[in-house]
mmCIF file of C-alpha atoms in Angstrom:
data_model
loop_
_atom_site.group_PDB
_atom_site.id
_atom_site.type_symbol
_atom_site.label_atom_id
_atom_site.label_comp_id
_atom_site.label_asym_id
_atom_site.label_seq_id
_atom_site.Cartn_x
_atom_site.Cartn_y
_atom_site.Cartn_z
ATOM 1 C CA MET D 1 25.624 0.982 -10.533
ATOM 2 C CA SER D 2 28.392 3.704 -10.893
ATOM 3 C CA ILE D 3 28.563 6.328 -7.627
ATOM 4 C CA GLN D 4 26.977 9.434 -9.587
ATOM 5 C CA ASP D 5 24.183 7.347 -10.658
ATOM 6 C CA ILE D 6 24.020 7.019 -6.477
ATOM 7 C CA ILE D 7 24.213 10.764 -6.052
ATOM 8 C CA GLU D 8 21.814 11.414 -8.729
ATOM 9 C CA GLY D 9 18.586 9.010 -7.480
ATOM 10 C CA LYS D 10 19.488 10.657 -3.759
ATOM 11 C CA LYS D 11 19.314 13.765 -5.303
ATOM 12 C CA GLN D 12 15.967 12.894 -7.386
ATOM 13 C CA TRP D 13 14.074 11.200 -3.896
ATOM 14 C CA ARG D 14 15.457 14.430 -1.713
ATOM 15 C CA ALA D 15 13.488 16.884 -4.562
ATOM 16 C CA HIS D 16 10.525 14.225 -4.178
ATOM 17 C CA ALA D 17 11.174 14.248 -1.031
ATOM 18 C CA ALA D 18 10.420 18.274 -0.581
ATOM 19 C CA ARG D 19 7.451 18.615 -2.563
ATOM 20 C CA VAL D 20 5.512 15.538 -0.398
ATOM 21 C CA LYS D 21 6.411 18.237 1.988
ATOM 22 C CA ALA D 22 4.825 20.997 0.873
ATOM 23 C CA LEU D 23 1.850 19.333 0.334
ATOM 24 C CA PRO D 24 -1.055 19.663 3.305
ATOM 25 C CA PRO D 25 -0.514 18.395 5.656
ATOM 26 C CA ASP D 26 -3.584 16.194 5.180
ATOM 27 C CA TYR D 27 -2.397 15.002 1.878
ATOM 28 C CA ARG D 28 1.423 14.501 4.027
ATOM 29 C CA ILE D 29 -0.737 12.086 5.682
ATOM 30 C CA VAL D 30 -1.875 10.124 2.772
ATOM 31 C CA TYR D 31 0.994 10.124 1.099
ATOM 32 C CA LYS D 32 2.854 8.587 3.800
ATOM 33 C CA GLU D 33 0.573 5.404 3.869
ATOM 34 C CA LEU D 34 0.183 5.266 0.611
ATOM 35 C CA GLN D 35 3.592 4.791 0.414
ATOM 36 C CA LYS D 36 3.929 2.685 3.457
ATOM 37 C CA TYR D 37 1.066 0.512 1.411
ATOM 38 C CA LEU D 38 3.555 0.412 -2.485
ATOM 39 C CA PHE D 39 6.327 -0.225 -0.361
ATOM 40 C CA LYS D 40 4.605 -3.179 1.212
ATOM 41 C CA VAL D 41 3.115 -4.922 -1.663
ATOM 42 C CA GLY D 42 5.966 -4.059 -3.822
ATOM 43 C CA PRO D 43 5.405 -3.455 -7.159
ATOM 44 C CA VAL D 44 8.720 -3.594 -9.366
ATOM 45 C CA ILE D 45 8.486 -0.957 -11.404
ATOM 46 C CA LEU D 46 7.911 1.624 -7.695
ATOM 47 C CA ALA D 47 11.756 1.119 -7.687
ATOM 48 C CA ASP D 48 12.584 3.322 -10.809
ATOM 49 C CA GLY D 49 9.223 4.217 -12.083
ATOM 50 C CA PRO D 50 7.714 7.190 -11.932
ATOM 51 C CA LEU D 51 4.405 6.058 -9.742
ATOM 52 C CA LEU D 52 5.448 8.510 -6.950
ATOM 53 C CA PRO D 53 6.131 11.646 -8.628
ATOM 54 C CA GLU D 54 3.190 10.498 -10.120
ATOM 55 C CA ILE D 55 0.622 10.737 -6.849
ATOM 56 C CA VAL D 56 2.916 13.518 -5.331
ATOM 57 C CA ALA D 57 1.834 15.775 -9.346
ATOM 58 C CA PHE D 58 -1.903 14.352 -8.924
ATOM 59 C CA PHE D 59 -2.014 15.852 -4.977
ATOM 60 C CA GLU D 60 -0.608 18.668 -5.347
ATOM 61 C CA GLU D 61 -2.801 20.088 -8.174
ATOM 62 C CA GLY D 62 -5.834 18.259 -6.227
ATOM 63 C CA ALA D 63 -4.711 20.299 -3.300
ATOM 64 C CA ALA D 64 -4.302 23.605 -5.537
ATOM 65 C CA GLU D 65 -8.231 23.492 -6.686
ATOM 66 C CA GLY D 66 -8.463 22.945 -2.974
ATOM 67 C CA LYS D 67 -10.029 18.984 -3.295
ATOM 68 C CA GLY D 68 -9.770 17.571 -0.220
ATOM 69 C CA VAL D 69 -7.340 14.240 -0.370
ATOM 70 C CA LEU D 70 -9.975 12.061 0.034
ATOM 71 C CA GLU D 71 -12.273 13.491 -2.536
ATOM 72 C CA LEU D 72 -9.434 12.676 -4.671
ATOM 73 C CA ILE D 73 -9.007 9.300 -3.702
ATOM 74 C CA GLY D 74 -12.055 7.396 -1.491
ATOM 75 C CA THR D 75 -11.877 6.262 1.465
ATOM 76 C CA ASP D 76 -9.617 2.977 1.019
ATOM 77 C CA VAL D 77 -6.120 3.724 0.343
ATOM 78 C CA ALA D 78 -5.319 0.080 0.039
ATOM 79 C CA ALA D 79 -7.983 -0.131 -2.914
ATOM 80 C CA PHE D 80 -6.870 3.044 -4.324
ATOM 81 C CA CYS D 81 -2.982 1.987 -4.504
ATOM 82 C CA ASP D 82 -4.107 -1.770 -5.808
ATOM 83 C CA ASP D 83 -6.204 0.167 -8.887
ATOM 84 C CA LEU D 84 -2.550 1.956 -9.273
ATOM 85 C CA ILE D 85 -0.887 -1.502 -9.828
ATOM 86 C CA LYS D 86 -3.364 -3.494 -11.477
ATOM 87 C CA ASP D 87 -0.917 -4.439 -13.647
ATOM 88 C CA SER D 88 1.697 -3.972 -12.561
ATOM 89 C CA PRO D 89 4.236 -6.885 -10.966
ATOM 90 C CA THR D 90 5.526 -7.100 -7.968
ATOM 91 C CA TYR D 91 7.957 -8.628 -6.789
ATOM 92 C CA ALA D 92 6.360 -11.447 -5.315
ATOM 93 C CA ASP D 93 4.409 -12.480 -8.361
ATOM 94 C CA ALA D 94 8.837 -12.607 -10.171
ATOM 95 C CA TYR D 95 9.365 -14.866 -6.875
ATOM 96 C CA GLN D 96 6.267 -17.352 -7.180
ATOM 97 C CA GLU D 97 7.702 -17.627 -11.609
ATOM 98 C CA SER D 98 11.103 -17.524 -10.372
ATOM 99 C CA MET D 99 10.259 -20.632 -7.354
ATOM 100 C CA SER D 100 7.417 -22.910 -10.535
ATOM 101 C CA GLY D 101 9.402 -22.598 -13.878
ATOM 102 C CA GLU D 102 7.072 -20.958 -14.983
ATOM 103 C CA PRO D 103 6.261 -16.702 -16.775
ATOM 104 C CA GLY D 104 3.196 -15.862 -15.066
ATOM 105 C CA ALA D 105 2.480 -19.799 -13.260
ATOM 106 C CA ALA D 106 0.668 -18.907 -9.509
ATOM 107 C CA THR D 107 1.287 -20.869 -7.155
ATOM 108 C CA THR D 108 -2.074 -21.495 -4.925
#
């Protein structure tokens, strides 16, 4: 990763953060909880993927339509996040695969 990549990544993150800050207060609170949950669960696509910007766009659209954030996602933040990433590998999955030596093998 070059210095230019790092600088560009920071610019993109700052633009993303500005979009989040422009959301109504209830949307911002829920977004922060979504983000915290997703960072904890660790889907691999989160780091470089469009998931967080897509959530912000979804929230922006809902706010523009005058909907409450809970109308959009329901009352269970974790269930909403789990549904978003249900088919995405997580870092925990990758770790389990590395420990078992077999792709897709889960240990219990």
